[in-house]
XYZ file of N, CA and C in Angstrom:
480
model
N 0.843 -1.172 0.000
C 0.000 0.000 0.000
C 0.892 1.241 0.000
N 0.467 2.225 -0.718
C 1.223 3.465 -0.825
C 1.032 4.242 0.478
N 2.117 4.692 1.149
C 1.975 5.338 2.446
C 1.216 6.668 2.390
N 1.192 7.329 1.257
C 0.488 8.619 1.185
C -1.025 8.443 1.250
N -1.532 7.296 0.847
C -2.976 7.090 0.786
C -3.601 7.142 2.184
N -3.105 6.393 3.169
C -3.715 6.490 4.499
C -3.566 7.889 5.091
N -2.418 8.521 4.878
C -2.239 9.884 5.397
C -3.251 10.841 4.780
N -3.433 10.712 3.490
C -4.403 11.597 2.816
C -5.824 11.305 3.291
N -6.155 10.043 3.476
C -7.484 9.685 3.965
C -7.715 10.266 5.359
N -6.721 10.216 6.202
C -6.838 10.770 7.551
C -7.033 12.279 7.467
N -6.227 12.959 6.620
C -6.360 14.406 6.445
C -7.739 14.763 5.908
N -8.174 14.021 4.891
C -9.485 14.301 4.289
C -10.619 14.036 5.274
N -10.489 13.009 6.079
C -11.518 12.711 7.093
C -11.570 13.837 8.128
N -10.397 14.339 8.520
C -10.357 15.467 9.459
C -10.974 16.717 8.855
N -10.656 16.979 7.572
C -11.232 18.151 6.904
C -12.741 18.008 6.773
N -13.197 16.779 6.475
C -14.639 16.534 6.364
C -15.332 16.744 7.715
N -14.721 16.264 8.800
C -15.295 16.449 10.133
C -15.356 17.935 10.481
N -14.306 18.679 10.157
C -14.296 20.122 10.415
C -15.385 20.813 9.607
N -15.535 20.417 8.348
C -16.573 20.992 7.488
C -17.964 20.686 8.049
N -18.171 19.443 8.497
C -19.466 19.069 9.076
C -19.745 19.851 10.353
N -18.714 20.064 11.167
C -18.889 20.872 12.380
C -19.291 22.296 12.011
N -18.672 22.849 10.980
C -19.029 24.200 10.517
C -20.457 24.262 10.015
N -20.871 23.236 9.268
C -22.253 23.194 8.774
C -23.244 23.077 9.927
N -22.907 22.280 10.933
C -23.794 22.130 12.093
C -23.912 23.461 12.841
N -22.792 24.159 13.000
C -22.829 25.464 13.669
C -23.650 26.453 12.857
N -23.489 26.436 11.527
C -24.271 27.333 10.669
C -25.756 26.996 10.767
N -26.091 25.726 10.818
C -27.497 25.323 10.935
C -28.082 25.793 12.270
N -27.298 25.675 13.361
C -27.778 26.150 14.667
C -28.005 27.661 14.636
N -27.028 28.388 14.095
C -27.146 29.847 14.023
C -28.337 30.251 13.173
N -28.499 29.607 12.036
C -29.622 29.916 11.155
C -30.951 29.612 11.843
N -31.017 28.519 12.581
C -32.235 28.177 13.322
C -32.558 29.211 14.395
N -31.522 29.675 15.097
C -31.727 30.709 16.118
C -32.225 32.007 15.486
N -31.619 32.365 14.364
C -32.032 33.589 13.666
C -33.469 33.457 13.177
N -33.805 32.292 12.607
C -35.177 32.071 12.109
C -36.188 32.141 13.251
N -35.853 31.568 14.404
C -36.764 31.621 15.559
C -36.938 33.063 16.035
N -35.849 33.820 16.019
C -35.922 35.229 16.424
C -36.804 36.021 15.458
N -36.622 35.797 14.170
C -37.431 36.487 13.159
C -38.894 36.099 13.319
N -39.154 34.815 13.543
C -40.533 34.347 13.708
C -41.202 35.027 14.898
N -40.483 35.153 16.005
C -41.047 35.801 17.192
C -41.329 37.275 16.913
N -40.421 37.944 16.221
C -40.613 39.366 15.925
C -41.771 39.578 14.943
N -41.899 38.685 13.969
C -43.016 38.791 13.032
C -44.341 38.585 13.768
N -44.375 37.656 14.710
C -45.590 37.452 15.506
C -45.922 38.710 16.311
N -44.902 39.358 16.862
C -45.121 40.605 17.597
C -45.662 41.687 16.675
N -45.078 41.771 15.475
C -45.533 42.773 14.502
C -46.988 42.518 14.123
N -47.332 41.269 13.858
C -48.716 40.955 13.481
C -49.690 41.289 14.600
N -49.282 41.033 15.840
C -50.136 41.393 16.969
C -50.305 42.900 17.089
N -49.216 43.632 16.890
C -49.277 45.090 17.010
C -50.076 45.712 15.867
N -50.070 45.088 14.709
C -50.815 45.620 13.563
C -52.321 45.649 13.868
N -52.779 44.750 14.714
C -54.203 44.689 15.037
C -54.705 45.929 15.760
N -53.803 46.756 16.272
C -54.237 47.937 17.016
C -55.071 48.862 16.137
N -54.811 48.887 14.852
C -55.615 49.725 13.952
C -57.073 49.313 13.968
N -57.330 48.009 13.878
C -58.712 47.513 13.925
C -59.340 47.750 15.289
N -58.545 47.529 16.333
C -59.060 47.732 17.688
C -59.439 49.188 17.894
N -58.555 50.105 17.466
C -58.835 51.542 17.625
C -60.071 51.937 16.822
N -60.191 51.429 15.610
C -61.366 51.745 14.794
C -62.646 51.277 15.470
N -62.649 50.064 16.009
C -63.836 49.545 16.688
C -64.186 50.388 17.916
N -63.172 50.755 18.685
C -63.440 51.569 19.869
C -63.997 52.944 19.478
N -63.446 53.544 18.426
C -63.945 54.844 17.976
C -65.382 54.729 17.475
N -65.693 53.622 16.801
C -67.077 53.402 16.362
C -68.019 53.285 17.564
N -67.558 52.640 18.643
C -68.382 52.524 19.842
C -68.612 53.887 20.486
N -67.575 54.713 20.517
C -67.722 56.065 21.077
C -68.711 56.857 20.222
N -68.570 56.770 18.920
C -69.475 57.476 18.018
C -70.915 56.984 18.205
N -71.085 55.669 18.327
C -72.433 55.121 18.540
C -73.016 55.643 19.850
N -72.196 55.732 20.890
C -72.672 56.268 22.164
C -73.108 57.723 22.038
N -72.320 58.517 21.301
C -72.685 59.928 21.081
C -73.989 60.032 20.284
N -74.140 59.200 19.277
C -75.357 59.224 18.461
C -76.579 58.807 19.284
N -76.402 57.822 20.158
C -77.515 57.391 21.005
C -77.926 58.501 21.971
N -76.933 59.194 22.521
C -77.229 60.299 23.421
C -77.954 61.414 22.676
N -77.475 61.752 21.471
C -78.138 62.782 20.661
C -79.573 62.377 20.317
N -79.765 61.110 19.978
C -81.112 60.646 19.638
C -82.039 60.733 20.853
N -81.504 60.405 22.025
C -82.324 60.475 23.241
C -82.706 61.926 23.560
N -81.742 62.821 23.436
C -82.014 64.220 23.787
C -82.792 64.959 22.698
N -82.797 64.437 21.494
C -83.511 65.050 20.358
C -83.142 66.527 20.185
N -81.830 66.834 20.343
C -81.361 68.190 20.103
C -81.588 69.164 21.236
N -82.096 68.717 22.345
C -82.371 69.617 23.473
C -81.354 69.359 24.582
N -81.259 70.264 25.511
C -80.406 70.091 26.686
C -81.127 69.183 27.677
N -80.387 68.504 28.556
C -81.047 67.675 29.577
C -82.008 68.537 30.408
N -83.181 67.974 30.717
C -84.210 68.756 31.416
C -84.285 68.465 32.905
N -83.795 67.326 33.339
C -83.852 67.000 34.765
C -82.435 66.789 35.294
N -82.329 66.827 36.611
C -81.016 66.602 37.235
C -80.526 65.184 36.965
N -81.430 64.218 36.964
C -81.058 62.823 36.697
C -80.582 62.662 35.255
N -81.291 63.319 34.337
C -80.906 63.249 32.926
C -79.536 63.914 32.715
N -79.320 65.022 33.363
C -78.039 65.723 33.256
C -76.912 64.872 33.844
N -77.158 64.227 34.975
C -76.153 63.361 35.596
C -75.844 62.161 34.699
N -76.895 61.584 34.106
C -76.694 60.450 33.199
C -75.872 60.870 31.982
N -76.188 62.037 31.418
C -75.433 62.554 30.260
C -73.974 62.785 30.641
N -73.771 63.397 31.793
C -72.413 63.669 32.259
C -71.647 62.357 32.439
N -72.287 61.363 33.051
C -71.645 60.065 33.276
C -71.311 59.388 31.949
N -72.262 59.393 31.009
C -72.032 58.769 29.708
C -70.890 59.463 28.964
N -70.877 60.775 28.961
C -69.803 61.517 28.281
C -68.450 61.258 28.937
N -68.428 61.113 30.267
C -67.180 60.790 30.954
C -66.668 59.406 30.540
N -67.580 58.443 30.416
C -67.194 57.104 29.972
C -66.656 57.127 28.539
N -67.354 57.860 27.663
C -66.910 57.952 26.277
C -65.549 58.648 26.183
N -65.355 59.670 26.989
C -64.067 60.375 27.019
C -62.955 59.443 27.495
N -63.233 58.668 28.539
C -62.242 57.716 29.052
C -61.897 56.670 27.993
N -62.900 56.237 27.234
C -62.660 55.271 26.161
C -61.746 55.872 25.091
N -61.975 57.129 24.737
C -61.119 57.800 23.751
C -59.680 57.915 24.251
N -59.529 58.324 25.506
C -58.171 58.466 26.057
C -57.447 57.121 26.094
N -58.134 56.089 26.533
C -57.515 54.762 26.604
C -57.161 54.251 25.209
N -58.006 54.535 24.239
C -57.724 54.138 22.857
C -56.452 54.824 22.366
N -56.300 56.107 22.670
C -55.098 56.843 22.245
C -53.845 56.272 22.902
N -53.931 55.963 24.188
C -52.781 55.400 24.906
C -52.412 54.029 24.322
N -53.412 53.172 24.128
C -53.161 51.844 23.573
C -52.608 51.930 22.156
N -53.163 52.838 21.366
C -52.706 52.988 19.986
C -51.239 53.408 19.964
N -50.877 54.356 20.781
C -49.489 54.816 20.829
C -48.564 53.684 21.281
N -48.940 52.985 22.356
C -48.099 51.904 22.871
C -47.888 50.823 21.811
N -48.968 50.364 21.183
C -48.848 49.289 20.205
C -48.141 49.759 18.929
N -48.307 51.017 18.581
C -47.597 51.552 17.421
C -46.098 51.581 17.698
N -45.716 51.948 18.904
C -44.294 51.929 19.265
C -43.752 50.501 19.259
N -44.546 49.541 19.728
C -44.136 48.134 19.668
C -43.913 47.735 18.213
N -44.818 48.132 17.357
C -44.710 47.813 15.936
C -43.447 48.417 15.334
N -43.217 49.691 15.590
C -42.039 50.371 15.029
C -40.757 49.744 15.569
N -40.705 49.508 16.883
C -39.508 48.914 17.474
C -39.265 47.506 16.929
N -40.323 46.720 16.782
C -40.170 45.361 16.258
C -39.671 45.386 14.821
N -40.206 46.284 14.025
C -39.751 46.390 12.641
C -38.297 46.849 12.586
N -37.925 47.777 13.467
C -36.553 48.281 13.475
C -35.570 47.189 13.882
N -35.949 46.344 14.848
C -35.034 45.291 15.284
C -35.089 44.073 14.371
N -36.081 43.997 13.526
C -36.213 42.866 12.620
C -35.199 42.933 11.491
N -34.908 44.126 10.996
C -34.069 44.249 9.805
C -32.659 43.687 9.955
N -31.979 43.791 11.101
C -30.634 43.220 11.158
C -30.602 41.690 11.158
N -31.705 41.029 11.575
C -31.678 39.570 11.689
C -31.519 38.860 10.353
N -32.261 39.217 9.294
C -32.026 38.532 8.023
C -30.614 38.765 7.513
N -30.041 39.928 7.793
C -28.680 40.215 7.374
C -27.722 39.246 8.057
N -28.039 38.855 9.298
C -27.184 37.905 10.014
C -27.157 36.557 9.308
N -28.246 36.191 8.646
C -28.258 34.935 7.871
C -27.218 34.987 6.763
N -27.114 36.148 6.124
C -26.149 36.281 5.041
C -24.719 36.148 5.555
N -24.480 36.579 6.783
C -23.129 36.481 7.340
C -22.731 35.033 7.570
N -23.707 34.136 7.718
C -23.381 32.717 7.903
C -22.756 32.124 6.646
N -23.094 32.688 5.516
C -22.582 32.196 4.244
C -21.147 32.633 4.062
N -20.307 31.705 3.776
C -18.921 32.058 3.498
C -18.809 32.451 2.034
N -18.111 33.550 1.736
C -17.963 33.929 0.330
C -17.119 32.900 -0.417
N -17.552 32.558 -1.582
C -16.830 31.611 -2.433
C -15.920 32.408 -3.376
N -14.711 31.944 -3.562
C -13.812 32.673 -4.464
C -14.407 32.747 -5.872
N -14.324 33.918 -6.450
C -14.789 34.094 -7.818
C -16.257 34.444 -7.943
N -17.030 34.347 -6.861
C -18.449 34.688 -6.928
C -18.631 36.156 -6.552
N -19.658 36.824 -7.125
C -19.881 38.226 -6.760
C -20.324 38.346 -5.311
N -20.061 39.511 -4.723
C -20.487 39.757 -3.345
C -22.008 39.790 -3.285
N -22.525 39.401 -2.134
C -23.974 39.385 -1.927
C -24.444 40.817 -1.696
N -25.522 41.193 -2.378
C -26.095 42.521 -2.160
C -26.827 42.534 -0.847
N -26.606 43.554 -0.056
C -27.313 43.728 1.207
C -28.044 45.055 1.155
N -29.351 45.055 1.470
C -30.082 46.320 1.443
C -29.528 47.264 2.496
N -29.480 48.552 2.199
C -28.985 49.496 3.198
C -29.963 49.585 4.369
N -29.427 49.653 5.562
C -30.251 49.780 6.759
C -30.061 51.190 7.297
N -31.152 51.905 7.441
C -31.084 53.258 7.966
C -31.821 53.276 9.299
N -31.111 53.074 10.437
C -31.799 53.027 11.718
C -32.466 54.340 12.085
N -32.032 55.448 11.483
C -32.638 56.735 11.806
C -34.049 56.835 11.243
N -34.353 56.091 10.177
C -35.677 56.225 9.578
C -36.767 55.812 10.566
N -36.575 54.706 11.292
C -37.560 54.281 12.288
C -37.618 55.274 13.436
N -36.453 55.776 13.844
C -36.437 56.740 14.952
C -37.163 58.014 14.547
N -36.970 58.465 13.318
C -37.659 59.667 12.853
C -39.159 59.436 12.811
N -39.583 58.272 12.352
C -41.008 57.991 12.268
C -41.605 57.936 13.665
N -40.885 57.272 14.592
C -41.382 57.142 15.961
C -41.451 58.520 16.624
N -40.477 59.365 16.369
C -40.466 60.697 16.968
C -41.646 61.541 16.476
N -42.140 61.227 15.276
C -43.239 61.999 14.714
C -44.614 61.585 15.211
N -44.687 60.520 16.023
C -45.983 60.069 16.524
C -46.526 61.073 17.539
N -47.833 61.285 17.535
C -48.396 62.205 18.521
C -48.256 61.651 19.928
N -47.974 62.484 20.848
C -47.846 62.101 22.249
C -49.215 62.149 22.925
N -49.523 61.186 23.799
C -50.804 61.249 24.509
C -50.761 62.389 25.526
N -51.924 62.927 25.871
C -51.938 64.020 26.860
C -51.455 63.503 28.212
N -50.794 64.366 29.006
C -50.264 63.905 30.306
C -51.372 63.601 31.299
């Protein structure tokens, strides 16, 4: 037997084991990144629902105002009980509006923050790939972290 053959087989087996270890590490990293992206997408989808929730709450406030107007038929409350009921109903509707604004702002910030933190994760997948000699570099979309901050800064603040 030629002595170089067993030596080469041992070297090749070691290189193959090292390559397999690298692939296993890349698979673990990719799985972690995918799980992170999945969790952030779930957060984004949950936060997106705030638009529907806010719309429904505003419709309820509007319905309450319309019911009060229909009851009063364009006149001012005539009794102390009627005035107290109107005051109580308007206070409830006002509280609903304020809570809707607070919830909308909170969930919108969750949405913006989740989207801002989501963008670096797919880029991390690309870093797992080793560049092959002779192949063109992978295009990576530019990330502008200030764009999310500018958008978030432009959101209306709830009243103190």
